[in-house]
Short mmCIF file of C-alpha atoms and ligand atoms in Angstrom, two decimals:
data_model
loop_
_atom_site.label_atom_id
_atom_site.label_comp_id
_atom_site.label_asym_id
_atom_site.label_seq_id
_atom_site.Cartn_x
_atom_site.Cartn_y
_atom_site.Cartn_z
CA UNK A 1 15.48 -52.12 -27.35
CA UNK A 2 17.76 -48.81 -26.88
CA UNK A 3 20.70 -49.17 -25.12
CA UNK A 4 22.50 -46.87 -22.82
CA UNK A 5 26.45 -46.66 -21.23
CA UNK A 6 27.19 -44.20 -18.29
CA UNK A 7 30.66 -43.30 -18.07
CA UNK A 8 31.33 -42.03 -14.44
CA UNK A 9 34.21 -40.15 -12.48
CA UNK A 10 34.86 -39.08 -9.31
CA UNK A 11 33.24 -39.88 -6.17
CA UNK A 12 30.88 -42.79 -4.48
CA UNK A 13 28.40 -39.87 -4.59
CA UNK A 14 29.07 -39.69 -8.52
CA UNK A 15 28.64 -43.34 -8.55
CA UNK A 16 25.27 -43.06 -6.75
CA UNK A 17 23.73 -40.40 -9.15
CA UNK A 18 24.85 -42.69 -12.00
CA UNK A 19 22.73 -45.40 -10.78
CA UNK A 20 20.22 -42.65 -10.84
CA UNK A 21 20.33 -42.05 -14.25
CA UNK A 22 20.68 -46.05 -14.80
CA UNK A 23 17.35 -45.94 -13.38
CA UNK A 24 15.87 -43.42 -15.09
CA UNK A 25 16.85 -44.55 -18.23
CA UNK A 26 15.20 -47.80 -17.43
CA UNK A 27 12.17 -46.29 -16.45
CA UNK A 28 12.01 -45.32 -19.86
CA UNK A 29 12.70 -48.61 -21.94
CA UNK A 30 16.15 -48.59 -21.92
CA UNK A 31 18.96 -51.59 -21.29
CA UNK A 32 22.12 -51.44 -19.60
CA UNK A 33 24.63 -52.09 -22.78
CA UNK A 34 28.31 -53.66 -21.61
CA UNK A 35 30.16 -51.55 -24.03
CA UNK A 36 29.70 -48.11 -25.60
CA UNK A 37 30.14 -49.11 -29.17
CA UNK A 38 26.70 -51.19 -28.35
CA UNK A 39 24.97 -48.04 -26.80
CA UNK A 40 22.69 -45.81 -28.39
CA UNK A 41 23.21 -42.96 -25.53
CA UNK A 42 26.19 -42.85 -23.59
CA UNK A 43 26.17 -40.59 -20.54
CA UNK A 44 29.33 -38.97 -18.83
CA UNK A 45 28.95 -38.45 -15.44
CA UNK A 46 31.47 -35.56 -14.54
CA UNK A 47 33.73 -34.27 -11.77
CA UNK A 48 35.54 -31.20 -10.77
CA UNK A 49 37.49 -32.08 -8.43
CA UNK A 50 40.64 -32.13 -9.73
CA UNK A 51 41.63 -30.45 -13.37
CA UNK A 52 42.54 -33.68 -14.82
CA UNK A 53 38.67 -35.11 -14.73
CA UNK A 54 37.94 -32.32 -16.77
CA UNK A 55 40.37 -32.95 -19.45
CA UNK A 56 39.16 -36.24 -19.42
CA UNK A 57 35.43 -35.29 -20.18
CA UNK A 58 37.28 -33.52 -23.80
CA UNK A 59 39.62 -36.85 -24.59
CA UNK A 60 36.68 -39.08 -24.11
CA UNK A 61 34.18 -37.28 -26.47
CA UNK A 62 36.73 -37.13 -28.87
CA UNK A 63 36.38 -41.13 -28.50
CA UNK A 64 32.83 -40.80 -28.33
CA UNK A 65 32.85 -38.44 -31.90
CA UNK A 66 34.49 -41.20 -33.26
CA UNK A 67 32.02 -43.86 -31.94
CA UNK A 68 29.73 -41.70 -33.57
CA UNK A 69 30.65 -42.66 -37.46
CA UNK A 70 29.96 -45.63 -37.21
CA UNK A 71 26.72 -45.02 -35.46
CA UNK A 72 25.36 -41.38 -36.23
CA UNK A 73 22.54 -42.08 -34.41
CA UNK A 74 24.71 -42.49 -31.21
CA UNK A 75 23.68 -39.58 -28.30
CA UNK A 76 25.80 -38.47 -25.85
CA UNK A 77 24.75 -36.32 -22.72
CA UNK A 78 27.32 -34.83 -19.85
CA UNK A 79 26.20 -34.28 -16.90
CA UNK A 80 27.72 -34.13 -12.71
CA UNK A 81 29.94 -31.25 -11.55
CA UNK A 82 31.42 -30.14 -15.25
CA UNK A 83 28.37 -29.63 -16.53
CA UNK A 84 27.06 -27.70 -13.95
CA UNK A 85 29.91 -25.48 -13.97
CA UNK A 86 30.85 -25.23 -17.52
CA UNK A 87 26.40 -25.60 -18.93
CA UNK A 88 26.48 -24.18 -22.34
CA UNK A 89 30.68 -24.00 -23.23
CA UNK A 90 30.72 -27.57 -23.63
CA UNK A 91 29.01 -27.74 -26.90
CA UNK A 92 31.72 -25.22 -28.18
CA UNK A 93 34.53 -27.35 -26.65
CA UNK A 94 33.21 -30.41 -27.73
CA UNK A 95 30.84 -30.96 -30.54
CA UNK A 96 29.95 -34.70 -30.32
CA UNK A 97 28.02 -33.27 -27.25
CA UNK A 98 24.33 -33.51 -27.75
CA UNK A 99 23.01 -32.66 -24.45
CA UNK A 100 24.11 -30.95 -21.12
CA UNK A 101 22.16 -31.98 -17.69
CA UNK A 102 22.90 -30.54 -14.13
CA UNK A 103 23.19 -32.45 -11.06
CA UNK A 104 19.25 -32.12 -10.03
CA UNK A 105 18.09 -32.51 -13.85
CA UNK A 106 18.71 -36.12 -14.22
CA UNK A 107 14.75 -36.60 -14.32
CA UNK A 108 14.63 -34.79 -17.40
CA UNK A 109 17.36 -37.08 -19.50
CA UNK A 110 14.84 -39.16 -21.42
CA UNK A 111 13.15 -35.75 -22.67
CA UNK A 112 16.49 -34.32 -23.58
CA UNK A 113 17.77 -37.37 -25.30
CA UNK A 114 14.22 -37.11 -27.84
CA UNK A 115 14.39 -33.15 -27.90
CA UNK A 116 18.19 -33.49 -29.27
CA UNK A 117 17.40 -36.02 -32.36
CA UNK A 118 14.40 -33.87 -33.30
CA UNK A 119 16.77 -31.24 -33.40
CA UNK A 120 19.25 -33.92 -35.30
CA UNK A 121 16.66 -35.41 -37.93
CA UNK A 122 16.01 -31.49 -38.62
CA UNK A 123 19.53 -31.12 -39.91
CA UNK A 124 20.36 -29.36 -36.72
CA UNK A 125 22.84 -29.41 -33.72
CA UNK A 126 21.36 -31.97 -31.23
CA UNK A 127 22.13 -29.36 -28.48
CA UNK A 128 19.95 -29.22 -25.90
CA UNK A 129 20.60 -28.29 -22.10
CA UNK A 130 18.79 -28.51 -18.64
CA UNK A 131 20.84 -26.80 -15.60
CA UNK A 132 19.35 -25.27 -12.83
CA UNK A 133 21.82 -22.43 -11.87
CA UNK A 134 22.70 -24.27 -8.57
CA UNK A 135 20.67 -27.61 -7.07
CA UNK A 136 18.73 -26.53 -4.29
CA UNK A 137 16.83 -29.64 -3.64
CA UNK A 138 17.49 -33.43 -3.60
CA UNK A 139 15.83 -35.42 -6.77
CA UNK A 140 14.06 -38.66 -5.99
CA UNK A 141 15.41 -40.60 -8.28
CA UNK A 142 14.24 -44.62 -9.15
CA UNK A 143 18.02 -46.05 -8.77
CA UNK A 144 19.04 -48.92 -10.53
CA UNK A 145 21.45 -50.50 -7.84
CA UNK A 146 24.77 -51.85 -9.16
CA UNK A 147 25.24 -54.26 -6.61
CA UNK A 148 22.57 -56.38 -5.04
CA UNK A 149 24.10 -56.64 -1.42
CA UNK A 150 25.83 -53.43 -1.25
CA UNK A 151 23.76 -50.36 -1.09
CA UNK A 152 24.57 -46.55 -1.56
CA UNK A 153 22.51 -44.05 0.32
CA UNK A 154 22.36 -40.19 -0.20
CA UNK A 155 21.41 -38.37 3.28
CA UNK A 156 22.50 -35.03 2.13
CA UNK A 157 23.42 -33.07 -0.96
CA UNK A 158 26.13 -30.08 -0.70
CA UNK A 159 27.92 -28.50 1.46
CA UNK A 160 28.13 -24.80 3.43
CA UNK A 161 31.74 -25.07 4.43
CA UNK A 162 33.48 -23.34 1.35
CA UNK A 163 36.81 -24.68 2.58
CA UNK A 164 39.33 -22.20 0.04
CA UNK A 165 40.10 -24.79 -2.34
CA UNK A 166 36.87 -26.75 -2.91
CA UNK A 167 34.54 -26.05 -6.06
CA UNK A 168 31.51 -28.23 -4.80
CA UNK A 169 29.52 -25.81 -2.66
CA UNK A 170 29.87 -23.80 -6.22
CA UNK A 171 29.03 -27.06 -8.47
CA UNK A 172 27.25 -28.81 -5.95
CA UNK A 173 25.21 -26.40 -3.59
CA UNK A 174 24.51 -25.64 -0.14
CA UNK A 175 23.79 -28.60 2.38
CA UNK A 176 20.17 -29.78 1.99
CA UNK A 177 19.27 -32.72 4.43
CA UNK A 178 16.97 -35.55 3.42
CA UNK A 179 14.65 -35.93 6.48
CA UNK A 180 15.32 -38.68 8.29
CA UNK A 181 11.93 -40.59 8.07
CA UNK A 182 13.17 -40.88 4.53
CA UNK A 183 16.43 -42.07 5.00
CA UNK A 184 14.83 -44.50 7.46
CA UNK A 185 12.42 -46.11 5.30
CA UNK A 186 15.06 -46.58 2.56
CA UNK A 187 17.29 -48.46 4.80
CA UNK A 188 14.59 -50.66 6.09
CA UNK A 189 13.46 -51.90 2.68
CA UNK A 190 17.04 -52.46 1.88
CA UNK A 191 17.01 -54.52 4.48
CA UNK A 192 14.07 -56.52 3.42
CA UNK A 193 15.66 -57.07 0.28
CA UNK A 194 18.43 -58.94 1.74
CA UNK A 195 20.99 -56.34 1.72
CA UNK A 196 23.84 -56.63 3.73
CA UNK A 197 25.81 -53.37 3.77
CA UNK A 198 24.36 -49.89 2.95
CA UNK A 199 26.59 -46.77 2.59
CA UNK A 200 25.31 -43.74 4.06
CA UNK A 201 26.60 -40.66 1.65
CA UNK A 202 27.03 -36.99 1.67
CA UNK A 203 29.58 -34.13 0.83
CA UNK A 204 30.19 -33.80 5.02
CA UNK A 205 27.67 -36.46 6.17
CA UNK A 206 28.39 -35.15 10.03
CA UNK A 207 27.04 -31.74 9.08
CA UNK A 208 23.39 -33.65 8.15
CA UNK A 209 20.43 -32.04 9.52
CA UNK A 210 22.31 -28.58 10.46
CA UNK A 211 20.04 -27.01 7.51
CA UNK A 212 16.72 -29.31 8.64
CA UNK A 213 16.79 -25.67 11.50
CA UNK A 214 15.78 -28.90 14.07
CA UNK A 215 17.95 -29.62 17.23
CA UNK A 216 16.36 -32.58 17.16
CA UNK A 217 17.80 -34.33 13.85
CA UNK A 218 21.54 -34.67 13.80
CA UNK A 219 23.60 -37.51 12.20
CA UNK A 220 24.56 -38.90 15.46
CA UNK A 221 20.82 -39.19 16.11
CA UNK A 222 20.01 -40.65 12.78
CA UNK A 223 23.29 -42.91 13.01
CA UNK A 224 21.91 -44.75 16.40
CA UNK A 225 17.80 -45.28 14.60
CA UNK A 226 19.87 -47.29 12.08
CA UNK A 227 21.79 -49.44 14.70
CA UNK A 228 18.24 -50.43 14.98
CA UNK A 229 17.50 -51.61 11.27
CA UNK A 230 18.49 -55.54 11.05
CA UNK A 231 21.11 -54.70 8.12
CA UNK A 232 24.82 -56.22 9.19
CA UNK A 233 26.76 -52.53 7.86
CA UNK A 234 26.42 -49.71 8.58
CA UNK A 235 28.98 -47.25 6.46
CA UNK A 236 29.46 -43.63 5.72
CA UNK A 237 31.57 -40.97 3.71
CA UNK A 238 32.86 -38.66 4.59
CA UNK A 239 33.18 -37.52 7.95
CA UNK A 240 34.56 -33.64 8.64
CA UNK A 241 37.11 -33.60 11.74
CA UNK A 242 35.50 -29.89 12.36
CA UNK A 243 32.04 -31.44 12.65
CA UNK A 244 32.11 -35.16 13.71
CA UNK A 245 30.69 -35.34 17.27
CA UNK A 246 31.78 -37.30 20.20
CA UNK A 247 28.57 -38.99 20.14
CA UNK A 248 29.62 -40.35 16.81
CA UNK A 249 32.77 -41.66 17.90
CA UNK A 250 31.27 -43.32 20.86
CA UNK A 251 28.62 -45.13 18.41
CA UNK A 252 32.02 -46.19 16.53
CA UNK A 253 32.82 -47.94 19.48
CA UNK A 254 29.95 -49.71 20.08
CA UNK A 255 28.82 -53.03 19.42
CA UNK A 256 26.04 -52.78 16.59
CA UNK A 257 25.62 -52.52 12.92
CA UNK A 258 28.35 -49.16 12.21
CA UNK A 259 31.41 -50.82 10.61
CA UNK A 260 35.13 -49.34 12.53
CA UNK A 261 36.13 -47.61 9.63
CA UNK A 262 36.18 -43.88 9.12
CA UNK A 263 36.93 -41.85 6.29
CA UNK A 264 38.14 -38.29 7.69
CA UNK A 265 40.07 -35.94 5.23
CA UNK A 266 42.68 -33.94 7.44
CA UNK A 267 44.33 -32.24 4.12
CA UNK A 268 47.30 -30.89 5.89
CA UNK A 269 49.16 -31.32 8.92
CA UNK A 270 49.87 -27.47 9.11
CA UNK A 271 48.07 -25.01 11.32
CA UNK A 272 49.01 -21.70 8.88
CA UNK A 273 47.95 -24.40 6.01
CA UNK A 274 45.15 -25.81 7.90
CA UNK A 275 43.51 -22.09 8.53
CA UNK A 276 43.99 -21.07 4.95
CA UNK A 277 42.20 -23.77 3.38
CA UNK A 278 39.20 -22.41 6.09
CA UNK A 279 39.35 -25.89 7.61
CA UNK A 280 38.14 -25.30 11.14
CA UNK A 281 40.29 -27.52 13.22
CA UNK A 282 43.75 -27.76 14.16
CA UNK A 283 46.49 -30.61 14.09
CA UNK A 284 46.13 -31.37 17.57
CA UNK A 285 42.68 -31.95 17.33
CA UNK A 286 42.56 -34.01 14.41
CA UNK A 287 45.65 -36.25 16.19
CA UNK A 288 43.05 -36.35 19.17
CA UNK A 289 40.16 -37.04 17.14
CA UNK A 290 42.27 -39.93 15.89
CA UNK A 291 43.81 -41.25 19.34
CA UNK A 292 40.34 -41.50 20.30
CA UNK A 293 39.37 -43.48 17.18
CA UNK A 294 41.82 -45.73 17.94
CA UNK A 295 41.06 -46.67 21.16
CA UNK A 296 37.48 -47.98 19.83
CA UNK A 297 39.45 -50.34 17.15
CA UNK A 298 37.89 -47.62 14.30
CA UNK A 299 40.77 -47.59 10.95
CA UNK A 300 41.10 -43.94 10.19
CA UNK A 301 41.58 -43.65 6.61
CA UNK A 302 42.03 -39.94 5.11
CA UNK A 303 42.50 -37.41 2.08
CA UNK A 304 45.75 -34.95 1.98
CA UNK A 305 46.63 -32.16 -0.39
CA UNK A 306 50.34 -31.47 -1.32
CA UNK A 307 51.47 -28.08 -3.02
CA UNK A 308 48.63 -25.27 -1.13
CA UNK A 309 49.67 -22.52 -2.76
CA UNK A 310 51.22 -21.02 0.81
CA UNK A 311 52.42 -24.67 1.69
CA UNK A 312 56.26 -24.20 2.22
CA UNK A 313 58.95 -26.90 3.82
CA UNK A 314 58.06 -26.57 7.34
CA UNK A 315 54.41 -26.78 6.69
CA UNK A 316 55.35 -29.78 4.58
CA UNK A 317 57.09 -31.08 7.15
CA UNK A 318 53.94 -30.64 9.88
CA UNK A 319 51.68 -32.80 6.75
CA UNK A 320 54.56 -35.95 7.19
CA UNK A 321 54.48 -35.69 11.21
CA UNK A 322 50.77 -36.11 11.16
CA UNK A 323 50.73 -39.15 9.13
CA UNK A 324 53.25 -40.99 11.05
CA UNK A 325 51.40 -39.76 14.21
CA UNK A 326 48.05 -40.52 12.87
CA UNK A 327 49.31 -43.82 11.37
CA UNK A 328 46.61 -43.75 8.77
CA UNK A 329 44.71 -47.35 7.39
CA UNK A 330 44.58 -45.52 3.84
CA UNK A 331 45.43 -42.23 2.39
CA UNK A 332 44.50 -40.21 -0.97
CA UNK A 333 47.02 -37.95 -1.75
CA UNK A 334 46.73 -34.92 -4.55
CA UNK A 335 48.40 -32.18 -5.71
CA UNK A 336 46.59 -29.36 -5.59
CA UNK A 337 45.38 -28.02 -8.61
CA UNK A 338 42.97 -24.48 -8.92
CA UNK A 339 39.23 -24.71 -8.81
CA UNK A 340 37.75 -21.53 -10.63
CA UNK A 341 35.41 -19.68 -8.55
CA UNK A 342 36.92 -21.00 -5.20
CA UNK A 343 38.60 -18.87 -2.70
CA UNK A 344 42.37 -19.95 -2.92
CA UNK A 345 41.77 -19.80 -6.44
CA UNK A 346 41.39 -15.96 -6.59
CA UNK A 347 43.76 -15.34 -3.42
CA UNK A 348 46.58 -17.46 -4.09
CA UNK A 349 48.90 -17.58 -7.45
CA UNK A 350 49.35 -21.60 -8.02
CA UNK A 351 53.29 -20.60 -7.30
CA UNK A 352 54.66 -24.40 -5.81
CA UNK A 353 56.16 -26.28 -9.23
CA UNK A 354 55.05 -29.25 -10.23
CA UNK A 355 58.03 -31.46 -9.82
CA UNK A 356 58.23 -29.97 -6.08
CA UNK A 357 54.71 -30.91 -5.68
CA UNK A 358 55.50 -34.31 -7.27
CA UNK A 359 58.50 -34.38 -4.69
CA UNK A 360 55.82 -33.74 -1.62
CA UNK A 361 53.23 -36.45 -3.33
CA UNK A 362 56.02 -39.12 -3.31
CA UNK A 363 57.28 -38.65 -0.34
CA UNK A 364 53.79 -39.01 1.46
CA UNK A 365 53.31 -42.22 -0.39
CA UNK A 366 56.13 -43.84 0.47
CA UNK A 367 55.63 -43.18 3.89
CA UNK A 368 51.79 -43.97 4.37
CA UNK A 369 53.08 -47.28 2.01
CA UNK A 370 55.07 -48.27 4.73
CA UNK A 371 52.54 -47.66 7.64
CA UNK A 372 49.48 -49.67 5.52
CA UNK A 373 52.03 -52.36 5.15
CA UNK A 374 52.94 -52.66 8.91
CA UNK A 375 49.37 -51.93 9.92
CA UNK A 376 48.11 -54.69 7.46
CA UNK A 377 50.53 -57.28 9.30
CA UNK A 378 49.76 -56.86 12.62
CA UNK A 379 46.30 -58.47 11.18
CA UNK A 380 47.91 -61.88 10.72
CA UNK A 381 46.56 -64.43 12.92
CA UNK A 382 43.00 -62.63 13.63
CA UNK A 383 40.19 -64.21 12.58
CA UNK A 384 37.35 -61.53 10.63
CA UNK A 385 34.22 -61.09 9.61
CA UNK A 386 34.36 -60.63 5.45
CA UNK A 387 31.32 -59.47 3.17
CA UNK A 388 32.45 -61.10 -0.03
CA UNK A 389 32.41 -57.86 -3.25
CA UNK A 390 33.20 -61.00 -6.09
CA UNK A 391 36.12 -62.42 -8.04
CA UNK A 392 39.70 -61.33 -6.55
CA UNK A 393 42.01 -60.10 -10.04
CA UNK A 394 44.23 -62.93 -9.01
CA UNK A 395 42.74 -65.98 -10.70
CA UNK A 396 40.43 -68.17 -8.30
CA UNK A 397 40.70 -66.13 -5.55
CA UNK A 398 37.43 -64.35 -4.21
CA UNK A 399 37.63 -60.64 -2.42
CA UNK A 400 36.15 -58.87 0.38
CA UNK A 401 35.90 -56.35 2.69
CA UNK A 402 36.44 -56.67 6.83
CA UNK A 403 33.83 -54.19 8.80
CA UNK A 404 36.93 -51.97 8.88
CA UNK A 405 37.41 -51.57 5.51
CA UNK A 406 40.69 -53.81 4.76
CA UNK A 407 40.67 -55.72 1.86
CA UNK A 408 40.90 -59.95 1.59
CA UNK A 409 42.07 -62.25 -0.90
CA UNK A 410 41.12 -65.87 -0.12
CA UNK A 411 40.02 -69.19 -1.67
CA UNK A 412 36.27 -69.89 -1.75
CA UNK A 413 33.48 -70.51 -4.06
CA UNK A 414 32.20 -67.70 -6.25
CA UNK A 415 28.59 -68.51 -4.19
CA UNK A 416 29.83 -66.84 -1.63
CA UNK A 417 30.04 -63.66 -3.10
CA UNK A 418 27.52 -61.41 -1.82
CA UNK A 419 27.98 -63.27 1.49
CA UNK A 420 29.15 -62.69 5.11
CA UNK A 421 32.20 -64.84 6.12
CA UNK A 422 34.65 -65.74 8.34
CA UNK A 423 38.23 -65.32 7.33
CA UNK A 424 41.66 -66.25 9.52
CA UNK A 425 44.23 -63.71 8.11
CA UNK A 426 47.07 -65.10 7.28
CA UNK A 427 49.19 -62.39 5.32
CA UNK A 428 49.82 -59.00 5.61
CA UNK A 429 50.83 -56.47 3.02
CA UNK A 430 50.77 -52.88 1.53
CA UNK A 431 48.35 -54.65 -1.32
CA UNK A 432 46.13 -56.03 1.81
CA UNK A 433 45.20 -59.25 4.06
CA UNK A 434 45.72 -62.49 2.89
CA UNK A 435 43.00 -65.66 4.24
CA UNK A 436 41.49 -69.23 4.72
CA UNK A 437 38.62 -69.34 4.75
CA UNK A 438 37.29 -70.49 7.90
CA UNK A 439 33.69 -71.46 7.51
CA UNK A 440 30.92 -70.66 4.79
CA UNK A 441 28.71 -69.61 7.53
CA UNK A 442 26.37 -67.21 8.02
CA UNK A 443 25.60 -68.97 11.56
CA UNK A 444 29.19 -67.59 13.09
CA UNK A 445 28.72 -64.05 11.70
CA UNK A 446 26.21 -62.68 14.48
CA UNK A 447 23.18 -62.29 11.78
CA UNK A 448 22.59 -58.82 11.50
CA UNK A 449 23.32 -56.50 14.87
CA UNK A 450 27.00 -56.58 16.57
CA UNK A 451 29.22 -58.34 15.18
CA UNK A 452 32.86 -56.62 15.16
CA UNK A 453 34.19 -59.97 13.36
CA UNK A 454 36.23 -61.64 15.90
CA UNK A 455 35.38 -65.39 17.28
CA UNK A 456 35.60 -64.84 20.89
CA UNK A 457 35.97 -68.12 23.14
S1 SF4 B 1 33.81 -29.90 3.60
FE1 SF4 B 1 35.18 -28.57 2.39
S2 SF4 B 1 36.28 -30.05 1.07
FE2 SF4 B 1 34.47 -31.12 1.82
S3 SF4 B 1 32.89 -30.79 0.25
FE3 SF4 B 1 32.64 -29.17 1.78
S4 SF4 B 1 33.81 -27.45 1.01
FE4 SF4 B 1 34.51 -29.27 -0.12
#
């Protein structure tokens, strides 16, 4: 049997598309191999992001080459956002690159893997290439799921909000919806299956259905069908704090199946900053959006950019007022680095220096350091509802998730992973919670619907 290794970067929806090609690859006779010196195609799935993905795509073919003289039959394909972007230029820049595959071509990777050692056993370059200029559709792809309680689901590709410094709309495409019967169904066999959390995905998941031209279908609206699917989570990434709707927010406050966490990137706490990244909302109504967040219990966790090309102290300055208003569960901080083809890219000179932009990204996580670590204690003595993800990295220790996306250590057998518990929190740190477990039991965990985790009474 031919084995295969997919090497993937970037983001959950990266991770999703690589348990595409997983299943693609499958489809066509191929096993999963646990290494890439045992692989006989090995697949990097790409993002573009950030520069530094990119230069990783270079470094690890040059690993890959090297893979490849001790096993010249090795084939390696690149696909995701750098391919997209960069199609043919890759096979100059690299040559232990057989094959380049865009981000709605991953259908065609079997085909391109035999086309490129014909070309091989004919004492040619293996390099072949499928990109459609830019995706304009959503591939049904056979996914082979990496997790067999834990579920990813794509409910739109894209995105039409070209904020300045953002390559996907230009990597990635415009919006395009999958109708919701779809999504529906996918859910609901999921749930069949056993499957206790499923994570709803898209570039701006609360812009889903604005292209569908149907008042009729919005994510709020597809959000509450799902409270009615008997699966225990409910997630989804990432929410746009010009878009999200109060309806959404109330849901978040509801008792039923959507977990209280809520991944909203604000980017910068600056108004000037805010409207030249073509954001859409201001600082007060992101710290409203967030007040009212908190009132329904929901952990606001969020992405922020350091070092906008027009960012100066005082804007700075706005960006660390925000996070100790917003007092955030979780934070990814950058520094911002130029996209080609973006807006900010051609408008703005890259002029902030990298150890002042390293000066911004410290400062930030110190600070949001400090609030996880004070947030995370004034957990201690609740008692939460914990789907188990497997081993903890400290030895004998299992780990888990609450609904609101905090992370638990605690002692238990590994047969619980893949299972709901109850955990009594008895630490609280910048690294996470800390529990005891209090029973094995799926009987305390209401079984599916509601459930927010605490034992009342
Ligand atoms: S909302 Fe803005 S940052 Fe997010 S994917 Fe779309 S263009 Fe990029």
């Amino acid at each position: 049997m031919k084995r295969f290794y997919i090497y993937t970067w970037g983001c959950q929806m990266n991770e999703h598309k690589s348990e595409g090609m997983a299943g693609v690859l499958a489809r066509a006779g191929y096993l999963p191999a646990d290494d890439p010196a045992h692989a006989d195609v090995v697949l990097f799935n790409t993002c573009m992001v950030r520069e530094k993905p990119v230069e990783k795509v270079y470094s690890e073919a040059g690993v890959i080459a090297l893979l490849k003289e001790k096993n010249p039959d090795l084939v390696l394909g690149v696909g995701g956002c750098v391919a997209q972007a960069l199609k043919e230029k890759l096979f100059r820049k690299s040559p232990a690159i057989d094959f380049v595959f865009g981000s709605s071509n991953i259908a065609e990777i079997p085909r391109l893997i035999e086309q490129a050692r014909q070309r091989r056993a004919l004492g040619k370059p293996g390099w072949v290439m499928a990109v459609d200029k830019i995706p304009d559709t959503i591939e049904e792809l056979p996914f082979l799921r990496a997790s067999r309680f834990q579920a990813k689901v794509t409910i739109a590709e894209g995105c039409s909000n070209f904020c300045s410094f953002c390559i996907v709309p230009y990597t990635t495409g415009l919006l395009r919806s999958r109708l919701p019967g779809e999504i529906l169904s996918e859910v609901s066999e999921l749930a069949a299956q056993g499957y206790k959390e499923v994570q709803l995905l898209g570039q701006n998941v609360d812009s889903y259905g604005k292209d569908l031209n149907d008042p009729r279908i919005t994510f709020a609206k597809l959000l509450r069908a799902l409270t009615e699917i008997p699966i225990p989570r409910i997630r989804f990434t990432s929410s746009h704090p010009q878009d999200i709707t109060d309806e959404v927010i109330e849901l978040l406050g509801e008792e039923n199946n959507i977990c209280e966490h809520l991944h909203m990137a604000v980017q910068s706490g600056s108004d000037k900053v805010l409207a030249e990244m073509r954001r859409g909302y201001t600082k007060e109504h992101f710290l409203k959006l967030v007040e009212a967040l908190r009132e329904r219990n929901v952990n606001v966790t969020t992405d922020i950019i350091v070092g906008f090309p027009t960012e100066t102290e005082e804007d700075f300055q706005e960006t660390v007022d925000l996070v100790q208003q917003a007092r955030f569960g979780g934070a990814f901080i950058f520094k911002y680095s130029p996209r080609p083809k973006t807006v900010a890219f051609y408008k703005y000179r890259d002029v902030i220096p990298e150890e002042e932009k390293q000066r911004r990204l410290e400062i930030l996580l110190t600070l949001q350091k400090q609030i996880t670590d004070e947030e995370n204690r004034k957990r201690v003595g609740q008692t939460v509802e914990v789907l188990v993800e497997g081993p903890a990295r400290q030895k004998g220790l299992l780990m888990g998730k609450t609904r609101d996306n905090r992370t638990v250590v605690f002692e238990g057998s590994l047969e619980l992973i893949g299972e709901l518990v109850m955990v009594h929190i008895t630490e609280g740190s910048v690294a996470g919670l800390v529990g005891e477990l209090v029973s094995d039991t799926l009987t305390l965990v209401p079984s599916s619907l509601g459930g927010r985790g605490e034992i009342k009474g």
